[in-house]
């Protein structure tokens, strides 16, 4: 980890610096540009004397939310430093320097990770669970009658690997009332049986993720996870999520936040980067992901413009950002960030690839965005499921679990009504000031109707611009479609908004 301290006295001479941290004191600007590198954290203990260009360059050498300053530094900050702290979402140091130094590696590391453990991996305790029913591949219904004592519901079959140097947190999807749930976590060192006392109980309550109360360690460890219940009721159990933790400093990335559906105990995450706080605001929806986390951070960071990334952690690969609570909250977050930046919907660009195209199109139309830029669009979720029987057997069974959450049923009529509703809502939007850019696969084996539906939609026909480009092959055959998408990001952000610095970092 590279840490830069600017101003004041050198903390490396006053405090203990972990061996994994390379501490640099007043080492910016660098005379030899070839030796310049990025920093994992930046600490202001005084205000440096930098030119405007040096402040600009420094902003792109450290990520937002990883900048810290002493209270007295912020109070006395000049114009350039005040702007820098605002753009970088800097935090005022409210702890002892040695404590902040100790927090850097476990809380402000680079990278992200999250795993899903499906309910099919739970070995149910048949003594306490006489009957259960799998609703779909991601949910199981269990009748709970445990009384006032905690009762063992089951144990997950596979032990969880705890990555060295990382804290761990959990999130359990479930529905139902009248009972309490808790995780039983037994920690085992690599190659050992562990200590029977090294067991932790995490009660599932509220909308906060469950932090595993063990310190980060360089050692390899494993966790055996059990599930316990107390009370009575009908439990619908969903996915158990295991994620790298930052101990309250972000979901996946430092500064990341979550949207929670309290009724279903499901969540999606978002990350806001203010950039240089000038238009446009780029919103991007991650595609289907087996490993949880955000996509395309470097792509949008390199534009220097504000960006807002979303990722859907539900089900096996995501749920297309669907559901009334989730969709409404996503729109609310977008409006909040536009207001924070002092921008309007006419300075909003909605972007998505594959699974991310569904919300980019649907919500982008509803918000009358300046532009909608998508690659490999999927709009007809019902039709994708219909194709599964004959045209794509055994290739994307998860679509049935996805549709089961949002359609009235999985029969042919319900699936078609699902798609008809999407296009009905689209036709009611105002796109007269919206530009649409669509990159499609000519033989797309997911949704080969999306382009035609867009062309025939009454609202799209009134759009300010509609441009598309086709590429040969099926959904994942040619990365050129993604490259065309990235070029549109550069064009829209740079040319349309007259930004000369796009991709010139």
Short mmCIF file of C-alpha atoms in Angstrom, two decimals:
data_model
loop_
_atom_site.label_atom_id
_atom_site.label_comp_id
_atom_site.label_asym_id
_atom_site.label_seq_id
_atom_site.Cartn_x
_atom_site.Cartn_y
_atom_site.Cartn_z
CA UNK A 1 0.00 0.00 0.00
CA UNK A 2 1.35 3.42 -1.03
CA UNK A 3 0.47 6.25 1.36
CA UNK A 4 1.31 9.90 0.71
CA UNK A 5 1.49 12.43 3.57
CA UNK A 6 1.61 16.12 2.66
CA UNK A 7 2.49 18.90 5.10
CA UNK A 8 3.41 19.02 8.78
CA UNK A 9 5.80 16.63 10.52
CA UNK A 10 6.59 13.23 9.10
CA UNK A 11 4.36 10.68 10.83
CA UNK A 12 6.74 7.89 9.81
CA UNK A 13 9.25 9.37 12.29
CA UNK A 14 6.67 9.60 15.07
CA UNK A 15 4.50 6.49 14.71
CA UNK A 16 4.82 2.84 13.84
CA UNK A 17 4.23 2.17 10.13
CA UNK A 18 3.29 -1.43 9.13
CA UNK A 19 5.81 -3.15 6.87
CA UNK A 20 3.15 -3.49 4.12
CA UNK A 21 2.84 0.31 3.84
CA UNK A 22 5.25 2.38 1.76
CA UNK A 23 5.10 5.79 3.47
CA UNK A 24 5.98 8.83 1.34
CA UNK A 25 6.34 12.22 2.99
CA UNK A 26 5.99 15.40 0.91
CA UNK A 27 6.99 13.34 -2.13
CA UNK A 28 4.64 15.14 -4.51
CA UNK A 29 5.02 16.59 -7.08
CA UNK A 30 7.53 14.18 -8.58
CA UNK A 31 10.14 15.73 -10.84
CA UNK A 32 10.59 12.58 -12.92
CA UNK A 33 7.10 11.89 -14.31
CA UNK A 34 8.11 8.32 -15.19
CA UNK A 35 8.43 7.58 -11.47
CA UNK A 36 4.98 8.95 -10.65
CA UNK A 37 2.53 6.35 -9.34
CA UNK A 38 -0.88 6.07 -7.73
CA UNK A 39 -1.52 6.29 -3.97
CA UNK A 40 -3.82 4.11 -1.91
CA UNK A 41 -4.35 6.88 0.65
CA UNK A 42 -3.51 10.59 0.97
CA UNK A 43 -3.18 12.36 4.33
CA UNK A 44 -3.02 16.15 4.69
CA UNK A 45 -1.31 17.27 7.91
CA UNK A 46 -0.68 20.68 6.37
CA UNK A 47 -1.51 22.55 3.16
CA UNK A 48 1.07 22.04 0.39
CA UNK A 49 1.97 24.74 -2.12
CA UNK A 50 0.90 23.32 -5.47
CA UNK A 51 0.04 24.82 -8.83
CA UNK A 52 -3.42 24.39 -10.32
CA UNK A 53 -2.12 21.74 -12.71
CA UNK A 54 -0.43 19.87 -9.84
CA UNK A 55 -3.69 19.83 -7.88
CA UNK A 56 -5.47 18.51 -10.97
CA UNK A 57 -2.94 15.73 -11.51
CA UNK A 58 -3.00 14.75 -7.83
CA UNK A 59 -6.76 14.19 -7.95
CA UNK A 60 -6.35 11.33 -10.41
CA UNK A 61 -3.54 9.68 -8.43
CA UNK A 62 -5.75 8.80 -5.46
CA UNK A 63 -9.34 7.54 -5.33
CA UNK A 64 -12.17 9.44 -3.60
CA UNK A 65 -12.95 8.54 0.02
CA UNK A 66 -9.26 7.73 0.59
CA UNK A 67 -8.20 11.29 1.39
CA UNK A 68 -7.85 12.45 5.00
CA UNK A 69 -7.04 15.78 6.63
CA UNK A 70 -6.55 17.15 10.13
CA UNK A 71 -9.43 19.37 11.36
CA UNK A 72 -7.17 22.45 11.53
CA UNK A 73 -6.09 21.86 7.93
CA UNK A 74 -9.66 21.87 6.63
CA UNK A 75 -10.56 24.94 8.68
CA UNK A 76 -7.66 26.98 7.28
CA UNK A 77 -7.72 25.48 3.76
CA UNK A 78 -7.31 27.73 0.76
CA UNK A 79 -9.57 27.63 -2.31
CA UNK A 80 -7.66 24.92 -4.17
CA UNK A 81 -7.42 22.59 -1.18
CA UNK A 82 -11.10 23.13 -0.27
CA UNK A 83 -12.14 22.15 -3.79
CA UNK A 84 -9.82 19.15 -3.75
CA UNK A 85 -11.25 17.90 -0.44
CA UNK A 86 -14.79 18.33 -1.77
CA UNK A 87 -14.10 16.49 -5.01
CA UNK A 88 -12.35 13.65 -3.19
CA UNK A 89 -15.01 13.25 -0.47
CA UNK A 90 -12.22 13.69 2.06
CA UNK A 91 -12.69 12.67 5.69
CA UNK A 92 -11.64 14.82 8.65
CA UNK A 93 -9.37 12.79 10.94
CA UNK A 94 -11.17 12.18 14.24
CA UNK A 95 -8.89 9.48 15.66
CA UNK A 96 -5.35 9.24 16.90
CA UNK A 97 -2.75 9.11 14.10
CA UNK A 98 -1.57 5.63 15.13
CA UNK A 99 -5.16 4.34 15.01
CA UNK A 100 -5.66 5.79 11.52
CA UNK A 101 -2.42 4.19 10.35
CA UNK A 102 -3.54 0.83 11.75
CA UNK A 103 -6.87 1.15 9.88
CA UNK A 104 -5.37 1.82 6.45
CA UNK A 105 -4.71 -1.76 5.31
CA UNK A 106 -7.90 -3.49 6.58
CA UNK A 107 -10.28 -0.62 5.66
CA UNK A 108 -8.82 1.24 2.68
CA UNK A 109 -7.27 -1.55 0.62
CA UNK A 110 -7.58 -1.75 -3.17
CA UNK A 111 -9.94 -4.39 -4.57
CA UNK A 112 -13.34 -5.89 -3.84
CA UNK A 113 -14.92 -9.30 -3.46
CA UNK A 114 -18.18 -10.94 -2.52
CA UNK A 115 -19.52 -14.50 -2.75
CA UNK A 116 -23.02 -15.94 -2.89
CA UNK A 117 -23.90 -19.13 -0.99
CA UNK A 118 -27.17 -20.48 -2.38
CA UNK A 119 -29.78 -22.06 -0.08
CA UNK A 120 -29.23 -25.38 -1.84
CA UNK A 121 -25.86 -25.45 -0.06
CA UNK A 122 -27.59 -25.52 3.33
CA UNK A 123 -27.73 -29.03 4.79
CA UNK A 124 -31.00 -28.77 6.72
CA UNK A 125 -31.31 -30.41 10.14
CA UNK A 126 -34.15 -32.85 9.49
CA UNK A 127 -34.82 -33.27 13.22
CA UNK A 128 -35.99 -29.66 13.35
CA UNK A 129 -37.10 -29.28 9.72
CA UNK A 130 -39.55 -32.07 8.94
CA UNK A 131 -40.58 -30.52 5.62
CA UNK A 132 -39.27 -27.90 3.22
CA UNK A 133 -39.90 -26.82 -0.36
CA UNK A 134 -37.61 -25.20 -2.92
CA UNK A 135 -39.57 -22.38 -4.53
CA UNK A 136 -36.89 -21.90 -7.19
CA UNK A 137 -33.15 -22.22 -7.45
CA UNK A 138 -32.57 -19.35 -5.04
CA UNK A 139 -35.28 -19.73 -2.36
CA UNK A 140 -36.47 -22.47 -0.02
CA UNK A 141 -39.59 -22.36 2.18
CA UNK A 142 -39.32 -23.77 5.70
CA UNK A 143 -41.95 -23.94 8.45
CA UNK A 144 -40.25 -22.79 11.64
CA UNK A 145 -41.44 -23.87 15.09
CA UNK A 146 -38.52 -23.45 17.48
CA UNK A 147 -40.22 -21.92 20.51
CA UNK A 148 -38.14 -19.68 22.78
CA UNK A 149 -34.87 -21.56 22.36
CA UNK A 150 -32.33 -21.21 19.59
CA UNK A 151 -32.64 -24.23 17.33
CA UNK A 152 -30.17 -25.53 14.75
CA UNK A 153 -31.70 -25.09 11.30
CA UNK A 154 -28.76 -26.46 9.34
CA UNK A 155 -25.13 -26.06 8.27
CA UNK A 156 -23.77 -24.87 4.94
CA UNK A 157 -21.95 -27.72 3.22
CA UNK A 158 -18.77 -25.98 2.13
CA UNK A 159 -16.42 -24.10 4.42
CA UNK A 160 -15.79 -20.45 3.59
CA UNK A 161 -12.24 -19.35 2.80
CA UNK A 162 -11.29 -16.20 4.73
CA UNK A 163 -8.88 -14.18 2.61
CA UNK A 164 -5.69 -13.09 4.39
CA UNK A 165 -5.55 -9.42 5.47
CA UNK A 166 -9.30 -9.00 5.07
CA UNK A 167 -12.25 -8.57 7.39
CA UNK A 168 -15.45 -10.46 6.53
CA UNK A 169 -19.13 -9.52 6.71
CA UNK A 170 -22.35 -11.39 5.91
CA UNK A 171 -25.78 -10.58 4.52
CA UNK A 172 -28.67 -13.06 4.54
CA UNK A 173 -31.69 -12.76 2.27
CA UNK A 174 -34.91 -13.98 3.87
CA UNK A 175 -38.61 -13.23 4.15
CA UNK A 176 -41.03 -13.85 6.99
CA UNK A 177 -41.97 -12.71 10.48
CA UNK A 178 -42.44 -14.25 13.92
CA UNK A 179 -38.92 -15.61 14.29
CA UNK A 180 -35.30 -14.59 14.73
CA UNK A 181 -32.31 -15.84 12.75
CA UNK A 182 -28.63 -15.93 13.58
CA UNK A 183 -25.48 -17.23 11.94
CA UNK A 184 -23.15 -19.52 13.83
CA UNK A 185 -19.58 -19.03 12.58
CA UNK A 186 -16.83 -21.43 13.68
CA UNK A 187 -13.30 -20.33 12.72
CA UNK A 188 -10.64 -22.88 11.79
CA UNK A 189 -6.99 -22.22 10.93
CA UNK A 190 -5.53 -23.77 7.80
CA UNK A 191 -4.54 -27.36 8.54
CA UNK A 192 -6.09 -27.40 12.00
CA UNK A 193 -9.33 -28.26 13.77
CA UNK A 194 -9.53 -24.90 15.54
CA UNK A 195 -10.61 -24.03 19.05
CA UNK A 196 -14.17 -24.87 20.05
CA UNK A 197 -14.36 -21.49 21.76
CA UNK A 198 -13.61 -19.66 18.51
CA UNK A 199 -17.30 -19.54 17.63
CA UNK A 200 -19.27 -16.37 16.91
CA UNK A 201 -23.02 -15.77 16.79
CA UNK A 202 -24.32 -13.04 14.51
CA UNK A 203 -28.00 -12.20 14.90
CA UNK A 204 -29.73 -11.15 11.67
CA UNK A 205 -31.45 -7.83 12.42
CA UNK A 206 -32.18 -4.63 10.53
CA UNK A 207 -30.53 -3.47 7.34
CA UNK A 208 -26.91 -3.62 8.46
CA UNK A 209 -24.52 -6.31 7.26
CA UNK A 210 -23.13 -8.64 9.93
CA UNK A 211 -19.48 -8.00 10.71
CA UNK A 212 -17.51 -11.09 11.72
CA UNK A 213 -15.74 -9.92 14.91
CA UNK A 214 -12.27 -11.25 14.14
CA UNK A 215 -9.21 -9.20 13.26
CA UNK A 216 -7.66 -9.28 9.82
CA UNK A 217 -4.72 -11.70 9.70
CA UNK A 218 -2.03 -12.75 7.23
CA UNK A 219 -2.88 -16.37 8.04
CA UNK A 220 -5.19 -18.58 5.98
CA UNK A 221 -8.42 -19.40 7.81
CA UNK A 222 -11.73 -21.10 7.11
CA UNK A 223 -15.22 -20.63 8.51
CA UNK A 224 -17.90 -23.24 9.07
CA UNK A 225 -21.30 -21.52 8.87
CA UNK A 226 -24.49 -22.70 10.54
CA UNK A 227 -27.95 -21.17 10.72
CA UNK A 228 -30.10 -21.05 13.86
CA UNK A 229 -33.68 -19.93 14.44
CA UNK A 230 -35.86 -18.95 17.39
CA UNK A 231 -39.63 -18.47 17.29
CA UNK A 232 -42.30 -19.65 14.86
CA UNK A 233 -43.43 -18.71 11.38
CA UNK A 234 -43.01 -19.34 7.69
CA UNK A 235 -39.43 -18.67 6.57
CA UNK A 236 -38.43 -18.09 2.96
CA UNK A 237 -34.66 -18.40 2.91
CA UNK A 238 -32.60 -16.86 0.13
CA UNK A 239 -28.93 -16.32 -0.64
CA UNK A 240 -26.25 -15.90 2.02
CA UNK A 241 -23.64 -13.33 0.98
CA UNK A 242 -20.05 -13.24 2.22
CA UNK A 243 -18.15 -10.03 1.43
CA UNK A 244 -14.85 -8.35 2.13
CA UNK A 245 -15.54 -5.78 4.81
CA UNK A 246 -14.20 -2.27 5.28
CA UNK A 247 -15.60 -2.02 8.83
CA UNK A 248 -18.22 0.59 7.97
CA UNK A 249 -16.22 2.48 5.33
CA UNK A 250 -17.89 1.22 2.19
CA UNK A 251 -19.70 -1.54 0.32
CA UNK A 252 -17.16 -3.28 -1.96
CA UNK A 253 -15.28 -0.05 -2.78
CA UNK A 254 -14.38 2.55 -0.18
CA UNK A 255 -17.37 4.89 -0.13
CA UNK A 256 -19.79 2.36 -1.63
CA UNK A 257 -23.34 2.34 -0.26
CA UNK A 258 -26.29 -0.05 -0.31
CA UNK A 259 -30.00 0.07 -1.15
CA UNK A 260 -32.02 -2.40 0.90
CA UNK A 261 -35.50 -3.78 0.30
CA UNK A 262 -36.54 -4.31 3.96
CA UNK A 263 -39.41 -6.69 3.18
CA UNK A 264 -37.27 -9.12 1.19
CA UNK A 265 -33.96 -8.35 2.93
CA UNK A 266 -32.33 -7.92 -0.48
CA UNK A 267 -29.77 -5.32 -1.49
CA UNK A 268 -28.04 -3.63 -4.40
CA UNK A 269 -25.05 -1.30 -4.07
CA UNK A 270 -23.93 2.00 -5.57
CA UNK A 271 -20.74 4.03 -5.66
CA UNK A 272 -20.60 7.77 -6.33
CA UNK A 273 -17.43 9.43 -7.64
CA UNK A 274 -17.81 13.24 -7.83
CA UNK A 275 -14.97 13.50 -10.37
CA UNK A 276 -14.36 17.15 -11.24
CA UNK A 277 -18.02 17.91 -10.47
CA UNK A 278 -18.66 19.18 -14.01
CA UNK A 279 -21.30 17.67 -16.32
CA UNK A 280 -22.23 15.09 -17.31
CA UNK A 281 -23.10 12.53 -14.63
CA UNK A 282 -22.43 9.06 -16.05
CA UNK A 283 -24.54 6.31 -14.49
CA UNK A 284 -23.46 2.73 -15.16
CA UNK A 285 -25.19 -0.54 -14.26
CA UNK A 286 -22.93 -3.59 -13.92
CA UNK A 287 -23.77 -6.67 -15.95
CA UNK A 288 -24.32 -10.19 -14.63
CA UNK A 289 -21.62 -11.06 -12.11
CA UNK A 290 -20.84 -14.32 -10.35
CA UNK A 291 -18.37 -12.49 -8.09
CA UNK A 292 -20.03 -9.53 -6.37
CA UNK A 293 -18.78 -5.99 -6.89
CA UNK A 294 -18.73 -3.01 -9.25
CA UNK A 295 -17.72 -2.97 -12.91
CA UNK A 296 -16.12 -0.35 -15.15
CA UNK A 297 -14.63 1.83 -12.42
CA UNK A 298 -11.48 2.65 -14.47
CA UNK A 299 -13.50 3.41 -17.61
CA UNK A 300 -15.59 6.10 -15.96
CA UNK A 301 -12.87 7.33 -13.59
CA UNK A 302 -10.69 8.09 -16.62
CA UNK A 303 -13.31 10.45 -18.05
CA UNK A 304 -12.73 12.74 -15.02
CA UNK A 305 -16.49 13.40 -15.02
CA UNK A 306 -18.80 12.45 -12.12
CA UNK A 307 -19.93 8.83 -12.20
CA UNK A 308 -22.43 6.68 -10.33
CA UNK A 309 -21.97 2.91 -10.49
CA UNK A 310 -24.63 0.35 -9.52
CA UNK A 311 -24.34 -3.40 -8.97
CA UNK A 312 -27.08 -5.96 -8.27
CA UNK A 313 -26.01 -8.72 -5.85
CA UNK A 314 -29.29 -10.63 -5.72
CA UNK A 315 -29.89 -14.21 -6.85
CA UNK A 316 -27.07 -16.07 -8.60
CA UNK A 317 -25.84 -13.30 -10.93
CA UNK A 318 -28.14 -10.35 -10.23
CA UNK A 319 -31.84 -9.61 -10.82
CA UNK A 320 -31.68 -6.97 -13.58
CA UNK A 321 -32.21 -4.24 -10.96
CA UNK A 322 -35.93 -5.04 -10.91
CA UNK A 323 -38.53 -4.67 -8.18
CA UNK A 324 -40.61 -1.57 -7.29
CA UNK A 325 -38.66 -0.74 -4.11
CA UNK A 326 -35.24 -1.14 -5.73
CA UNK A 327 -36.13 0.71 -8.95
CA UNK A 328 -37.68 3.66 -7.15
CA UNK A 329 -34.74 3.95 -4.78
CA UNK A 330 -32.25 3.82 -7.69
CA UNK A 331 -34.05 6.74 -9.36
CA UNK A 332 -34.04 8.60 -6.05
CA UNK A 333 -30.27 8.13 -5.65
CA UNK A 334 -29.68 9.40 -9.20
CA UNK A 335 -31.78 12.50 -8.51
CA UNK A 336 -29.93 13.07 -5.22
CA UNK A 337 -26.53 12.96 -6.92
CA UNK A 338 -27.67 15.25 -9.73
CA UNK A 339 -28.87 17.75 -7.11
CA UNK A 340 -25.60 17.47 -5.17
CA UNK A 341 -23.68 18.31 -8.32
CA UNK A 342 -26.11 21.05 -9.35
CA UNK A 343 -26.96 19.20 -12.58
CA UNK A 344 -30.21 18.40 -14.38
CA UNK A 345 -31.55 15.33 -16.18
CA UNK A 346 -30.30 16.93 -19.41
CA UNK A 347 -26.78 16.35 -18.07
CA UNK A 348 -27.39 12.68 -17.26
CA UNK A 349 -26.06 9.73 -19.30
CA UNK A 350 -27.37 6.23 -18.54
CA UNK A 351 -25.03 3.36 -19.48
CA UNK A 352 -25.24 -0.42 -19.28
CA UNK A 353 -23.96 -3.65 -20.77
CA UNK A 354 -26.03 -6.87 -21.01
CA UNK A 355 -27.94 -7.18 -17.71
CA UNK A 356 -27.18 -3.52 -17.03
CA UNK A 357 -28.98 -2.45 -20.21
CA UNK A 358 -32.38 -3.25 -18.70
CA UNK A 359 -32.25 -0.53 -16.00
CA UNK A 360 -30.26 1.84 -18.21
CA UNK A 361 -33.05 1.80 -20.78
CA UNK A 362 -36.05 1.51 -18.47
CA UNK A 363 -34.98 4.09 -15.89
CA UNK A 364 -33.16 6.25 -18.43
CA UNK A 365 -36.38 6.63 -20.39
CA UNK A 366 -38.35 7.45 -17.24
CA UNK A 367 -35.80 10.11 -16.27
CA UNK A 368 -35.65 11.55 -19.83
CA UNK A 369 -31.87 11.36 -19.68
CA UNK A 370 -29.63 13.31 -22.05
CA UNK A 371 -28.39 10.00 -23.49
CA UNK A 372 -28.85 6.25 -23.09
CA UNK A 373 -25.82 4.21 -24.13
CA UNK A 374 -26.10 0.39 -24.03
CA UNK A 375 -24.35 -2.67 -25.43
CA UNK A 376 -26.04 -6.04 -26.02
CA UNK A 377 -29.49 -4.88 -24.83
CA UNK A 378 -31.82 -7.20 -22.92
CA UNK A 379 -35.31 -5.78 -22.49
CA UNK A 380 -37.63 -8.78 -22.96
CA UNK A 381 -36.99 -10.85 -19.83
CA UNK A 382 -40.07 -12.96 -20.47
CA UNK A 383 -38.98 -13.74 -24.03
CA UNK A 384 -35.50 -14.74 -22.82
CA UNK A 385 -37.13 -17.31 -20.56
CA UNK A 386 -39.41 -18.53 -23.40
CA UNK A 387 -36.34 -19.21 -25.55
CA UNK A 388 -34.85 -21.39 -22.83
CA UNK A 389 -36.80 -24.53 -23.67
CA UNK A 390 -35.88 -24.99 -27.34
CA UNK A 391 -33.33 -22.37 -28.38
CA UNK A 392 -31.11 -22.13 -25.28
CA UNK A 393 -31.71 -25.27 -23.17
CA UNK A 394 -29.62 -25.59 -19.98
CA UNK A 395 -27.72 -22.35 -20.67
CA UNK A 396 -29.43 -19.63 -18.60
CA UNK A 397 -31.80 -21.29 -16.16
CA UNK A 398 -31.37 -18.35 -13.76
CA UNK A 399 -33.74 -16.32 -15.96
CA UNK A 400 -36.62 -18.37 -14.56
CA UNK A 401 -35.61 -17.44 -11.00
CA UNK A 402 -35.37 -13.80 -12.07
CA UNK A 403 -38.75 -13.77 -13.80
CA UNK A 404 -40.33 -15.56 -10.84
CA UNK A 405 -39.62 -12.49 -8.71
CA UNK A 406 -41.30 -9.98 -11.05
CA UNK A 407 -43.86 -11.81 -13.22
CA UNK A 408 -47.29 -13.09 -12.21
CA UNK A 409 -46.18 -16.58 -13.17
CA UNK A 410 -43.89 -18.51 -15.47
CA UNK A 411 -46.56 -19.50 -17.97
CA UNK A 412 -46.42 -18.17 -21.52
CA UNK A 413 -49.08 -15.52 -20.97
CA UNK A 414 -47.45 -14.10 -17.84
CA UNK A 415 -44.04 -13.93 -19.48
CA UNK A 416 -45.44 -12.07 -22.47
CA UNK A 417 -47.31 -9.67 -20.21
CA UNK A 418 -44.03 -8.92 -18.45
CA UNK A 419 -42.47 -7.75 -21.71
CA UNK A 420 -45.58 -5.91 -22.86
CA UNK A 421 -45.52 -3.92 -19.61
CA UNK A 422 -41.91 -2.87 -20.23
CA UNK A 423 -42.73 -1.46 -23.66
CA UNK A 424 -46.02 0.06 -22.50
CA UNK A 425 -44.16 2.05 -19.84
CA UNK A 426 -41.46 2.99 -22.37
CA UNK A 427 -44.06 4.40 -24.76
CA UNK A 428 -45.29 6.77 -22.03
CA UNK A 429 -41.91 8.48 -21.60
CA UNK A 430 -40.65 11.71 -23.17
CA UNK A 431 -37.50 11.12 -25.24
CA UNK A 432 -37.67 14.20 -27.44
CA UNK A 433 -34.40 15.48 -25.91
CA UNK A 434 -32.80 12.05 -25.43
CA UNK A 435 -30.15 10.40 -27.61
CA UNK A 436 -30.00 6.59 -27.78
CA UNK A 437 -26.89 4.62 -28.75
CA UNK A 438 -27.35 0.86 -29.11
CA UNK A 439 -24.68 -1.77 -29.77
CA UNK A 440 -26.28 -5.11 -30.71
CA UNK A 441 -25.18 -8.63 -31.57
CA UNK A 442 -26.82 -9.69 -34.85
CA UNK A 443 -27.44 -13.25 -33.63
CA UNK A 444 -28.02 -12.49 -29.97
CA UNK A 445 -29.11 -15.67 -28.21
CA UNK A 446 -30.63 -13.80 -25.24
CA UNK A 447 -32.87 -11.03 -26.60
CA UNK A 448 -32.80 -10.69 -30.38
CA UNK A 449 -35.97 -8.60 -30.35
CA UNK A 450 -34.70 -5.63 -28.34
CA UNK A 451 -33.50 -3.56 -31.30
CA UNK A 452 -36.69 -4.07 -33.32
CA UNK A 453 -38.83 -3.26 -30.28
CA UNK A 454 -36.87 -0.06 -29.74
CA UNK A 455 -37.26 0.96 -33.38
CA UNK A 456 -41.02 0.36 -33.23
CA UNK A 457 -41.62 2.08 -29.89
CA UNK A 458 -43.59 5.34 -30.22
CA UNK A 459 -41.48 7.24 -27.66
CA UNK A 460 -38.19 6.10 -29.21
CA UNK A 461 -39.39 7.19 -32.64
CA UNK A 462 -39.63 10.74 -31.28
CA UNK A 463 -36.16 10.62 -29.68
CA UNK A 464 -33.65 13.31 -30.60
CA UNK A 465 -31.24 10.68 -31.91
CA UNK A 466 -31.29 6.93 -32.39
CA UNK A 467 -28.02 5.30 -33.48
CA UNK A 468 -27.14 1.62 -33.48
CA UNK A 469 -24.42 -0.67 -34.74
CA UNK A 470 -24.58 -4.43 -35.23
CA UNK A 471 -21.81 -6.98 -34.70
CA UNK A 472 -21.72 -10.56 -35.90
CA UNK A 473 -22.26 -13.39 -33.46
CA UNK A 474 -24.16 -14.33 -30.33
CA UNK A 475 -24.40 -12.42 -27.07
CA UNK A 476 -20.81 -12.96 -25.90
CA UNK A 477 -19.04 -13.68 -29.20
CA UNK A 478 -17.40 -10.35 -30.10
CA UNK A 479 -15.90 -7.82 -27.63
CA UNK A 480 -16.03 -5.20 -30.39
CA UNK A 481 -19.54 -4.35 -29.22
CA UNK A 482 -18.12 -3.38 -25.82
CA UNK A 483 -15.40 -1.32 -27.47
CA UNK A 484 -18.03 0.56 -29.47
CA UNK A 485 -19.88 1.19 -26.19
CA UNK A 486 -16.69 2.57 -24.58
CA UNK A 487 -16.14 4.84 -27.58
CA UNK A 488 -19.65 6.24 -27.09
CA UNK A 489 -18.78 6.96 -23.44
CA UNK A 490 -15.76 8.97 -24.63
CA UNK A 491 -17.77 10.70 -27.36
CA UNK A 492 -20.73 11.65 -25.18
CA UNK A 493 -18.66 12.72 -22.19
CA UNK A 494 -15.93 14.45 -24.16
CA UNK A 495 -17.32 15.84 -27.42
CA UNK A 496 -20.93 16.45 -26.42
CA UNK A 497 -19.96 18.19 -23.18
CA UNK A 498 -16.80 19.77 -24.59
CA UNK A 499 -14.39 18.07 -22.23
CA UNK A 500 -10.86 17.91 -23.63
CA UNK A 501 -9.42 15.68 -20.89
CA UNK A 502 -11.36 12.46 -21.52
CA UNK A 503 -8.99 9.45 -21.45
CA UNK A 504 -5.94 11.73 -21.31
CA UNK A 505 -4.94 10.89 -17.74
#
